[in-house]
Amino acid sequence: MTWSPATSERADAIVARYPERRSAVMPLLYLAMREEGRLTDEGMKEVGDRTGITAAQVLAAASFYTMYKREVGRHLVSVCRSISCHLLGSEAVLDAVADETGVPDGETALDGSLSVESVECIGACGGAPAIQVDYEMVEGMTPDSARALVRWLLDESPEVIRSDDLQGRFGGSPSFDPGPVDPVGAIGPFPAFGPYGTAAT
Amino acid sequence: MSEMVKLTIDGKEVEVPAGELIIKAAQDHGTYIPRFCWHPRMEPVGMCRMCLVEVETPRGRGLVTACTQRVADGVLVDTKSDMVKKAQEGVLEFLLINHPLDCPVCDRGGECPLQDQTLSHGPGESRFVEEKRHFEKPIPISDLVMLDRERCILCARCTRFCDEISGDPLIEFIDRGNYTQVNTFPDEPFASYFSGNTVQICPVGALTATPYRFRARPWDLEAVESTCTMCSVGCRVSVQASQNQVLRLLAVDSEPVSHGWLCDKGRFGYEYLRSPARLAAPLVRGEDGELHEASWGDALATAASGIKDVIDRHGPSAVAGLGGARSTNEEAYAFGKLLRSVIGTGSLDARIGDAIDPVLLATGESRALIGDLETAKTVLVWGPDLKEELPVLYLRVRRAASALGATLIVIHPRSTGLDREATHVVRYRPGEGAALLDRLGKGEGDLAAVRAALDEGPVVAIIGRGGLTEAPGLASAVAAFVAGLPGASILPVARRGNVHGAIDMGVAPGLLPGRVAADQAGRDTLGEAWGTPVPAPGRDADGIIEGLADGSVRALIMLGTDPAADHPHRARATTAITAAEFVVSLDLFVTDSNRGADVILPVEAFSEVEGTVTNIEGRVQKVNRVAPGTGQSRPAVEVLGDLASRLGGSLGGPADALAKEIAEVAPAYREITWDGLAWGEGRDGLVAAAPDGGLPIPEPGELTGPPVAGMALHLGRVLYDAGTMVTAGPSLEKVMATPAAHLHPDDASRLGVTEGIAVTVKSRSGEAVIPAIIDSSLAPGTVYVPFNFGLDIGADPGVEVVPVTGGEP
Ligand code: SF4
Ligand code: SF4
Ligand code: FES
Ligand code: FES
């Protein structure tokens, strides 16, 4: 597999930033995911070639971090299960999501429409229970609002997911943090990760 | 001497070097601290927590991992306190929560550190009643290694070995938390030349080797210490057999040579010993022109009368001997004595036209030991790809460069296994080595930095023949250049098993036993000891082959050698041997070389005879017997002795008697006795050295041939070639490489060749059709073909490459 010229150029620039090529493995894995919609074996080999490490070493890093997805649907629903959300009923929220979509925790719908996962604290404890869709936050969920949310995802298959939009449609009372002034929204399940230099340009 | 510190271990005051790890300090003073992840030859990681000990320092008491904590003055260490015991029990209970406890069907049972330490330090029962994790039971992670992830305790010994020691991290920890497992990348198997080491150091039965799986229980094995003879590094091994069959080889740590590692060819190569193709009885050519089984008496009589007949009609110089490089020193010595003293010929050679000047191998000038790599500032490798030819030496050089900070210079016609570690990689077109050496000497242009590094002593230079089309004298020229540098020493290398020993035993026309030149004085002295005259130097391997072809040599005795496979011009060698009037072969197999012989005598091999071998650095080490040879095989020393007596001479008795004789007549081997070589703690063989400083580095001779017609051919070796040791064992046969023609991209596009299509490589000697591989590490105008795959392209410096029309990928 070869990457598109734009991705390739991006990768070269990232690699050039580190004194050791292998240090670029993590940002390059995001590029690989963006390139193919998920992390494939070919993508990991490409990362290995560009960082001078073996494919096994790339896989070791990639499989340690749960946000590198080797399998993922068009949308990714992450239900928080850490302490605050748990105390406020996240288990029921997760059950509702699984029930409404037919996709159990940690799996992907057969038609590839969406993946469901439970995750550790996503930093919205003040607005627990919280969910992320394609890493865009929505707070103050209930089992019912969660059902409505995933139904909307399945029925409408929206192009762009935005936190404030989600919050307006499905969210309950949010935490005090108003979030970024000018949210950019996500165009897929992969975060922009600007700080790593992987943002689409 | 490094600074020493005093500390107390279990109430006993000990003095150890500053910076030592507690686990090592304790072990050196008789206290064994249990451990799983720590390995003395690898960096500590502190992963398994089994080595917890209680220490008391001015800052208080507490548990620390003894494998990561360094000693300090005045520290009190307690390895057996209640706190420690509780911790050990806890760690073992943890390690066992997911362990399947299938010891009765586990290969490791009976020699398993987990089993042993659970017994000695474990709690005896577990509070874990939950479901253990499950994985598919053993999965093959390569052709040679199986992995049972349920048994794995995640100590990371295997993964660290691959990353730190062998430099091919093809296995890694995959996933995380409770699901962490060792594994390979989905379609990239654990194809490492060193994979067997991970099996040996795995502290449980998670990694097992296919050649040994379910073959024996450790307590049923009979073991002897010995030396691997697959190549000339000479790694120390334990050879283990049951019911007269060698079932496995384990590495034994030797500080000067192997550091406890083996390559897979050495470790798994023993299978040829019990190959069904192995000769079980002598063969004699009958009236009908076919080989027939014969009694030893008849075979020896036929052999002796055939040789005698040639001597009578054409004189002793019409008899020649090839071989000895796969034999013990005693066998090689007997072979040389038979030829020189009993038969009276000076034509003998242990090399088969493929090694460097024997005088360079035996030189006493500026010689390095492998151990000098530990303190070298600069290491130069100008010769073979060590990873392919001398694997454990590759590990030692890799360590010098990656862990000890030496500047590594690799000079070779193409990429080698060491390039990743090298500071300077210099590539050249085969045939242009002499010109390169000249430029290097002057430090011209891009070579200035390399030249400067060579001025940074101590320098250790490993010198050998980079390829079989290379002028053999180049190595001598390189050696002479390096020896002239201040603080530099040389390690001249040839690959085949005991070729260094055979040369030391005088199996080369110009050399007598003990690194003595075969000049008049040397021959007189030896003749006096032998009580027979010693003939003047005759022909070397190439000369013998020419002589056989033109009829000036009529009879050939071969000792464990296969020129039809190993000679660079194999077709020429085969024709010559076929032309011989009378051929006697001592071997384990019928090969292309001895198929036409008149008498084939089956001899005992590695692990079947006792004796000594000599490695690349001149270290003489013991090999021992643990099993008998197949059928009626006999020790070569006896067979040669019987031949000698039938020819009216005598060699001096069995191997132990010959060893004593060698210690008397071979100056470099004086004082080297079997008793002095007996393996034991801290006993790692003895280094042979000529008493008077030894032979000087030989003159290089002609280095530049006529300009190459067509493309320059580079013929290099790969570890798993089609040699008998690989093809005669089912395990290594699976990993045998396939030959291909490697071309520089420029040449490939000029010739219209793409990766994988068939090309014809044509030389004056013949041609071969093999797939092409694009290899940008080659100089343009060069084609690289691996040697010893039965291809008939000879070893002429120039070849032609043409794509096969319609050659589909
Ligand atoms: S396979 Fe063996 S050596 Fe490797 S991590 Fe597991 S227990 Fe350790
Ligand atoms: S490097 Fe040579 S001597 Fe050592 S194990 Fe391998 S084949 Fe045997
Ligand atoms: S616990 Fe759910 S967001 Fe922090
Ligand atoms: S041996 Fe010390 S932690 Fe494993």
CSV table of C-alpha atoms in Angstrom, one decimal, chain A residues 5 7 15 21 33 46 74 80-83 85 105 110 114 121 124 137 141 149 177-178 181 198:
chain,number,residue,atom,x,y,z
A,5,PRO,CA,1.0,12.2,-1.8
A,7,THR,CA,-0.4,12.0,3.6
A,15,VAL,CA,9.2,12.1,11.0
A,21,ARG,CA,12.6,8.2,13.4
A,33,MET,CA,-6.0,5.4,10.3
A,46,GLU,CA,3.9,1.5,6.1
A,74,ARG,CA,-18.7,4.9,10.4
A,80,CYS,CA,-18.1,6.5,29.8
A,81,ARG,CA,-18.1,3.9,32.6
A,82,SER,CA,-15.8,5.6,35.1
A,83,ILE,CA,-16.8,6.5,38.6
A,85,CYS,CA,-20.8,8.4,35.2
A,105,ASP,CA,-19.9,-3.2,24.0
A,110,LEU,CA,-22.3,-5.9,10.8
A,114,LEU,CA,-21.3,2.1,14.0
A,121,CYS,CA,-13.3,8.9,32.2
A,124,ALA,CA,-16.9,15.4,31.6
A,137,MET,CA,-18.8,15.1,23.7
A,141,MET,CA,-27.4,11.5,29.1
A,149,LEU,CA,-29.0,9.7,19.8
A,177,ASP,CA,-17.0,23.9,31.0
A,178,PRO,CA,-18.4,25.6,27.8
A,181,VAL,CA,-15.4,28.9,21.6
A,198,THR,CA,-1.8,15.1,12.0
